Coordinates of C-alpha atoms and ligand atoms in Angstrom, one line a residue:
X1 CA 19.1 4.3 19.2
X2 CA 16.2 5.8 17.2
X3 CA 13.6 4.5 14.8
X4 CA 14.3 5.9 11.4
X5 CA 11.8 4.0 9.2
X6 CA 8.9 1.6 9.3
X7 CA 7.9 -0.3 6.2
X8 CA 4.9 -2.5 5.5
X9 CA 5.5 -5.3 3.0
X10 CA 2.5 -6.9 1.5
X11 CA 3.3 -10.4 0.2
X12 CA 1.2 -12.8 -1.8
X13 CA 1.6 -16.2 -3.5
X14 CA -0.7 -18.3 -5.5
X15 CA -1.5 -21.8 -4.4
X16 CA -1.0 -24.9 -6.6
X17 CA -4.5 -26.0 -5.6
X18 CA -7.2 -24.2 -3.5
X19 CA -8.3 -25.5 -0.1
X20 CA -11.3 -24.6 2.1
X21 CA -12.2 -24.2 5.7
X22 CA -15.7 -23.8 7.0
X23 CA -16.3 -20.3 5.7
X24 CA -14.2 -19.8 2.5
X25 CA -11.9 -21.2 -0.2
X26 CA -8.3 -20.0 -0.4
X27 CA -6.4 -19.9 -3.7
X28 CA -3.8 -17.4 -2.5
X29 CA -1.7 -16.9 0.7
X30 CA -1.0 -13.4 1.8
X31 CA 1.2 -11.9 4.5
X32 CA 2.1 -8.5 5.9
X33 CA 5.6 -8.2 7.1
X34 CA 6.7 -5.1 9.1
X35 CA 10.3 -3.9 8.8
X36 CA 11.6 -1.3 11.4
X37 CA 14.9 0.5 10.6
X38 CA 17.1 2.3 13.2
X39 CA 19.9 4.8 13.0
X40 CA 22.4 2.1 14.2
X41 CA 21.6 -0.1 11.1
X42 CA 19.8 -2.7 13.2
X43 CA 16.6 -3.8 11.5
X44 CA 13.7 -5.6 13.1
X45 CA 11.1 -7.8 11.6
X46 CA 7.5 -8.4 12.6
X47 CA 4.3 -9.7 11.1
X48 CA 0.6 -8.8 11.3
X49 CA -2.1 -11.3 11.0
X50 CA -5.3 -10.1 9.2
X51 CA -6.1 -8.5 5.9
X52 CA -2.7 -7.4 4.6
X53 CA -3.7 -4.3 2.7
X54 CA -5.6 -2.9 5.7
X55 CA -3.0 -3.7 8.3
X56 CA -0.3 -2.3 6.0
X57 CA -2.3 0.9 5.7
X58 CA -2.5 1.2 9.5
X59 CA 1.3 0.6 9.8
X60 CA 1.9 3.3 7.2
X61 CA -0.4 5.8 9.0
X62 CA 1.2 5.1 12.4
X63 CA 4.8 5.2 11.2
X64 CA 5.4 9.0 11.4
X65 CA 4.4 9.0 15.1
X66 CA 7.3 6.6 15.9
X67 CA 10.1 8.1 13.8
X68 CA 12.7 9.3 16.3
X69 CA 11.4 7.1 19.1
X70 CA 13.6 4.7 21.1
X71 CA 12.9 1.2 19.6
X72 CA 13.8 -0.4 23.0
X73 CA 10.9 1.4 24.7
X74 CA 8.4 -1.2 23.6
X75 CA 5.9 -0.3 26.3
X76 CA 6.0 3.4 25.4
X77 CA 5.4 2.6 21.7
X78 CA 2.6 0.2 22.5
X79 CA 0.8 2.6 24.8
X80 CA 1.4 5.6 22.5
X81 CA -0.2 3.8 19.4
X82 CA -3.0 2.2 21.4
X83 CA -3.9 5.5 23.2
X84 CA -3.9 7.5 20.0
X85 CA -6.3 5.1 18.3
X86 CA -8.2 3.9 21.4
X87 CA -11.4 5.7 20.2
X88 CA -11.3 3.9 16.9
X89 CA -9.2 0.8 17.2
X90 CA -9.5 -1.3 20.3
X91 CA -9.7 -4.4 18.2
X92 CA -9.2 -5.6 14.7
X93 CA -6.8 -4.2 12.1
X94 CA -5.4 -1.4 14.3
X95 CA -4.2 -3.9 17.0
X96 CA -3.0 -6.3 14.3
X97 CA -0.8 -3.6 12.8
X98 CA 0.4 -2.6 16.3
X99 CA 1.3 -6.3 16.8
X100 CA 3.6 -6.4 13.8
X101 CA 5.4 -3.2 14.9
X102 CA 5.7 -4.5 18.5
X103 CA 7.2 -7.8 17.3
X104 CA 9.7 -6.0 15.1
X105 CA 10.8 -3.9 18.1
X106 CA 11.4 -7.1 20.2
X107 CA 13.5 -8.4 17.3
X108 CA 15.6 -5.2 17.4
X109 CA 15.8 -5.3 21.2
X110 CA 17.0 -8.9 21.1
X111 CA 19.6 -8.1 18.4
X112 CA 20.7 -5.0 20.4
X113 CA 21.4 -7.1 23.6
X114 CA 22.6 -10.1 21.6
X115 CA 20.0 -12.6 23.0
X116 CA 16.8 -14.2 21.8
X117 CA 13.6 -12.2 22.7
X118 CA 12.5 -14.9 25.1
X119 CA 15.6 -14.2 27.3
X120 CA 14.5 -10.6 27.6
X121 CA 11.0 -11.8 28.7
X122 CA 12.5 -13.9 31.5
X123 CA 12.9 -17.1 29.7
X124 CA 13.5 -19.6 28.4
X125 CA 11.3 -21.9 30.4
X126 CA 11.7 -24.4 27.6
X127 CA 13.9 -24.5 24.5
X128 CA 11.7 -26.8 22.4
X129 CA 8.0 -27.1 22.0
X130 CA 5.7 -29.9 21.0
X131 CA 3.8 -29.0 17.8
X132 CA 0.5 -30.1 16.6
X133 CA -0.3 -30.3 12.9
X134 CA -2.9 -27.9 11.5
X135 CA -4.2 -29.1 8.2
X136 CA -7.0 -31.4 7.2
X137 CA -8.7 -28.8 5.1
X138 CA -11.1 -29.6 2.2
X139 CA -10.0 -30.0 -1.4
X140 CA -11.9 -29.5 -4.7
X141 CA -11.9 -33.1 -5.6
X142 CA -11.9 -36.5 -4.0
X143 CA -13.7 -38.2 -1.1
X144 CA -12.9 -36.2 2.0
X145 CA -13.1 -39.2 4.4
X146 CA -10.4 -40.8 2.3
X147 CA -8.0 -37.9 1.8
X148 CA -8.4 -36.6 5.3
X149 CA -7.6 -40.0 6.8
X150 CA -4.6 -40.3 4.5
X151 CA -3.3 -36.8 5.4
X152 CA -3.8 -37.4 9.1
X153 CA -1.9 -40.7 9.0
X154 CA 0.9 -38.9 7.2
X155 CA 1.2 -36.4 10.1
X156 CA 1.4 -39.3 12.6
X157 CA 4.1 -41.0 10.4
X158 CA 6.1 -37.7 10.6
X159 CA 5.9 -37.9 14.4
X160 CA 3.2 -35.4 15.3
X161 CA 1.5 -36.3 18.6
X162 CA -1.7 -34.3 17.7
X163 CA -3.6 -33.1 14.7
X164 CA -6.4 -30.6 14.2
X165 CA -9.4 -31.2 11.9
X166 CA -11.4 -28.5 10.3
X167 CA -15.1 -28.9 10.9
X168 CA -18.1 -26.6 10.3
X169 CA -19.2 -28.3 7.0
X170 CA -22.5 -29.7 8.5
X171 CA -22.8 -31.6 11.7
X172 CA -23.4 -35.1 10.2
X173 CA -20.5 -34.7 7.7
X174 CA -18.2 -33.3 10.5
X175 CA -18.9 -36.3 12.7
X176 CA -18.2 -38.7 9.9
X177 CA -14.9 -37.0 9.1
X178 CA -13.9 -36.9 12.8
X179 CA -14.5 -40.7 13.0
X180 CA -12.5 -41.3 9.9
X181 CA -9.6 -39.3 11.2
X182 CA -9.7 -40.9 14.6
X183 CA -9.6 -44.3 13.0
X184 CA -6.7 -43.3 10.8
X185 CA -4.5 -41.9 13.7
X186 CA -5.4 -44.5 16.4
X187 CA -6.3 -43.9 20.0
X188 CA -3.0 -42.4 21.2
X189 CA -2.7 -39.3 19.0
X190 CA -4.4 -36.1 20.0
X191 CA -7.3 -35.0 17.8
X192 CA -8.7 -31.4 18.0
X193 CA -11.5 -29.9 15.9
X194 CA -12.0 -26.3 14.7
X195 CA -15.3 -24.9 13.4
X196 CA -13.9 -21.4 12.7
X197 CA -17.2 -20.2 14.3
X198 CA -19.4 -21.6 11.6
X199 CA -22.0 -22.8 14.1
X200 CA -24.5 -21.5 16.6
X201 CA -24.7 -23.1 20.0
X202 CA -27.4 -25.6 19.0
X203 CA -25.4 -27.0 16.1
X204 CA -22.2 -26.9 18.1
X205 CA -23.6 -28.9 21.0
X206 CA -25.1 -31.4 18.6
X207 CA -21.8 -31.9 16.9
X208 CA -20.0 -32.0 20.3
X209 CA -22.2 -34.8 21.6
X210 CA -21.7 -36.8 18.4
X211 CA -17.9 -36.7 18.6
X212 CA -17.4 -36.7 22.4
X213 CA -16.7 -40.4 22.4
X214 CA -13.7 -39.8 20.0
X215 CA -11.6 -38.2 22.8
X216 CA -11.4 -34.7 21.3
X217 CA -8.6 -32.6 22.8
X218 CA -10.5 -29.3 22.2
X219 CA -13.4 -27.9 20.2
X220 CA -12.1 -24.6 18.7
X221 CA -14.3 -21.6 17.9
X222 CA -17.6 -23.5 18.1
X223 CA -19.6 -20.3 17.9
X224 CA -18.9 -16.6 16.8
X225 CA -16.6 -14.7 19.1
X226 CA -19.3 -12.2 20.1
X227 CA -21.7 -14.9 21.2
X228 CA -21.0 -14.9 24.9
X229 CA -24.1 -16.9 26.0
X230 CA -23.5 -19.3 23.1
X231 CA -20.0 -20.0 24.5
X232 CA -21.4 -20.5 27.9
X233 CA -24.1 -22.9 26.6
X234 CA -21.6 -25.0 24.6
X235 CA -19.2 -25.2 27.5
X236 CA -21.9 -26.2 30.0
X237 CA -23.2 -28.9 27.6
X238 CA -20.0 -30.7 26.5
X239 CA -17.2 -32.6 28.3
X240 CA -14.9 -31.5 25.5
X241 CA -12.6 -28.5 26.4
X242 CA -13.6 -25.3 24.5
X243 CA -10.9 -23.2 22.8
X244 CA -10.9 -19.9 21.0
X245 CA -9.6 -16.4 21.0
X246 CA -7.9 -15.9 17.6
X247 CA -10.4 -13.1 17.0
X248 CA -9.9 -11.4 20.3
X249 CA -7.5 -8.6 21.1
X250 CA -5.4 -7.2 24.0
X251 CA -5.6 -7.8 27.7
X252 CA -8.8 -5.8 27.8
X253 CA -10.6 -8.0 25.2
X254 CA -9.4 -11.2 27.0
X255 CA -10.4 -10.0 30.4
X256 CA -14.1 -10.7 29.9
X257 CA -13.4 -14.2 28.4
X258 CA -11.2 -15.0 31.4
X259 CA -13.5 -13.5 34.1
X260 CA -16.5 -15.4 32.8
X261 CA -14.4 -18.5 32.0
X262 CA -16.0 -18.8 28.6
X263 CA -13.0 -20.8 27.3
X264 CA -10.9 -23.6 28.7
X265 CA -8.0 -22.7 26.3
X266 CA -7.3 -19.2 25.1
X267 CA -5.6 -18.9 21.7
X268 CA -4.4 -15.3 21.1
X269 CA -2.5 -14.8 17.9
X270 CA 0.8 -13.1 18.7
X271 CA 0.6 -11.2 15.4
X272 CA -2.9 -10.0 16.1
X273 CA -3.7 -9.7 19.8
X274 CA -1.1 -7.0 20.5
X275 CA 2.4 -8.5 19.8
X276 CA 4.8 -10.1 22.2
X277 CA 4.4 -7.3 24.8
X278 CA 0.6 -7.7 25.0
X279 CA 0.5 -11.5 24.6
X280 CA 2.8 -12.0 27.6
X281 CA 0.4 -9.9 29.7
X282 CA -2.6 -12.0 28.4
X283 CA -0.7 -15.2 29.2
X284 CA -0.1 -14.0 32.8
X285 CA -3.8 -13.1 33.1
X286 CA -4.7 -16.5 31.8
X287 CA -2.4 -18.2 34.3
X288 CA -4.1 -16.1 37.1
X289 CA -7.5 -17.5 36.0
X290 CA -6.2 -21.0 35.6
X291 CA -7.0 -21.0 31.8
X292 CA -4.7 -22.7 29.4
X293 CA -2.9 -20.7 26.7
X294 CA -2.0 -22.1 23.3
X295 CA -1.2 -19.5 20.7
X296 CA -3.0 -19.3 17.4
X297 CA -0.3 -19.3 14.6
X298 CA -1.1 -18.7 10.9
X299 CA 1.6 -16.9 9.0
X300 CA 5.1 -16.9 7.7
X301 CA 8.3 -18.0 9.4
X302 CA 8.4 -14.6 11.1
X303 CA 5.0 -15.3 12.8
X304 CA 6.2 -18.8 13.8
X305 CA 9.4 -17.4 15.3
X306 CA 7.6 -14.8 17.3
X307 CA 5.1 -17.4 18.5
X308 CA 8.0 -19.7 19.6
X309 CA 9.7 -16.8 21.5
X310 CA 6.4 -16.4 23.4
X311 CA 6.0 -20.1 23.8
X312 CA 9.4 -20.2 25.5
X313 CA 8.0 -18.1 28.4
X314 CA 4.4 -19.3 28.7
X315 CA 3.6 -21.0 32.0
X316 CA 2.9 -24.7 31.8
X317 CA -0.8 -25.6 31.6
X318 CA -0.6 -27.6 34.8
X319 CA 1.5 -26.3 37.7
X320 CA 5.3 -27.1 37.6
X321 CA 5.6 -30.8 38.6
X322 CA 7.5 -33.9 37.5
X323 CA 5.2 -34.1 34.4
X324 CA 3.6 -30.7 33.7
X325 CA 1.3 -30.4 30.7
X326 CA 3.1 -27.9 28.4
X327 CA 1.7 -25.5 25.8
X328 CA 1.9 -26.5 22.1
X329 CA 2.9 -24.8 18.9
X330 CA 0.2 -24.7 16.2
X331 CA 2.2 -25.8 13.1
X332 CA 0.4 -25.0 9.9
X333 CA 1.0 -27.7 7.4
X334 CA -1.0 -26.3 4.5
X335 CA 0.6 -25.0 1.4
X336 CA 2.2 -21.6 2.0
X337 CA 4.9 -20.7 -0.5
X338 CA 6.0 -17.7 1.5
X339 CA 6.2 -19.4 4.9
X340 CA 9.4 -21.3 4.4
X341 CA 10.9 -19.2 1.7
X342 CA 11.0 -16.0 3.7
X343 CA 13.6 -17.3 6.2
X344 CA 17.2 -18.0 5.3
X345 CA 16.9 -21.1 7.6
X346 CA 13.2 -22.2 7.7
X347 CA 11.8 -23.4 11.0
X348 CA 11.2 -27.2 10.8
X349 CA 10.0 -29.9 13.2
X350 CA 11.7 -33.1 14.1
X351 CA 9.2 -35.8 15.1
X352 CA 6.6 -33.2 16.0
X353 CA 9.0 -31.1 18.1
X354 CA 10.2 -27.6 17.2
X355 CA 13.2 -25.8 18.7
X356 CA 12.8 -22.2 19.9
X357 CA 15.2 -20.2 17.6
X358 CA 18.2 -19.2 19.8
X359 CA 19.7 -16.4 17.7
X360 CA 19.3 -12.8 18.7
X361 CA 15.8 -11.2 18.6
X362 CA 13.3 -13.5 16.9
X363 CA 16.3 -15.7 16.0
X364 CA 15.6 -15.8 12.3
X365 CA 17.1 -14.1 9.2
X366 CA 14.8 -12.8 6.5
X367 CA 15.7 -13.6 2.9
X368 CA 15.4 -10.2 1.1
X369 CA 15.3 -12.0 -2.3
X370 CA 12.2 -13.9 -1.2
X371 CA 10.7 -10.7 0.2
X372 CA 11.1 -9.1 -3.2
X373 CA 9.8 -12.2 -5.1
X374 CA 6.5 -12.3 -3.2
X375 CA 6.0 -8.5 -3.0
X376 CA 2.4 -7.7 -4.1
X377 CA 2.5 -5.5 -7.2
Ligands
LIG1 CA1 -8.6 -21.7 14.3

């Protein structure tokens, strides 16, 4: 089997109403989907996280190197692309583009052997995953304490066992919102907070101390990813577990975070940190260091499917036992017109639990009509 073509699809969809996290407003959702074609007619799908026009440009530039290559040789492809661009692209859009290609090759590999990708990675260790609801963003109008509490209670009613609140809007306001959400969901449901690195260590520690009493599951990206000593200070000051890593890349990037134990929970994005090939390696490194791994997930159904294939082979957080603590799926609940439409059978949850797709490859089928409908023109 040979690779005969690699295409980068840039997709976009307008939102019915904008929403904000700590650093920006969104009024559009974009996605970059990678399609790899082979001489046997098998096609694989992948997705890259990150700025779609830039990751698409990298995929297009890299494609000629891979025409004629064996799509099953995922290690060869990964090392070839990484080595050729090492001097210029150890992180960021280059590795994001490579992630999309790698995922598409695992889709082909699974289809070729007639099994889900997780089987080829030695799984499944689990066939379903507990999901937490990512939402609780800001809206243009209304009292946030009111609408955030209402939204959070809705997730609990749907059966989610944990929710994640966006913070980074000012320490006092964040603490007020966290209290409102905790009150709305009750003491039994998990509550995590995510600042998207809007704070420095001083502000992050101040917020952490104010919300520690609310039993916070983790404090995600309290400080910018480059701020090594800031991470150390926040981690030393707070009893709340510290999470992060959606802006880090490859085993080489995660090595320092793990060696210095700057995080309690690493969150590589499968569509950014290097694809399924690389994220399995990062997961094994995290296990060696005794650091929990919960993937960052922010994309279409293809990204969710790839993340679920990886989740199926992640080690449990605590060692195998009668009641091990298992990794969770980040399940984006914000408006994303492309996310569900792109798959013939969208990935849904039932009472906060999502099944790992068990069809060949990623286990999903892409709707070409939706692909055409959302194509950026
Ligand atoms: Ca995040």
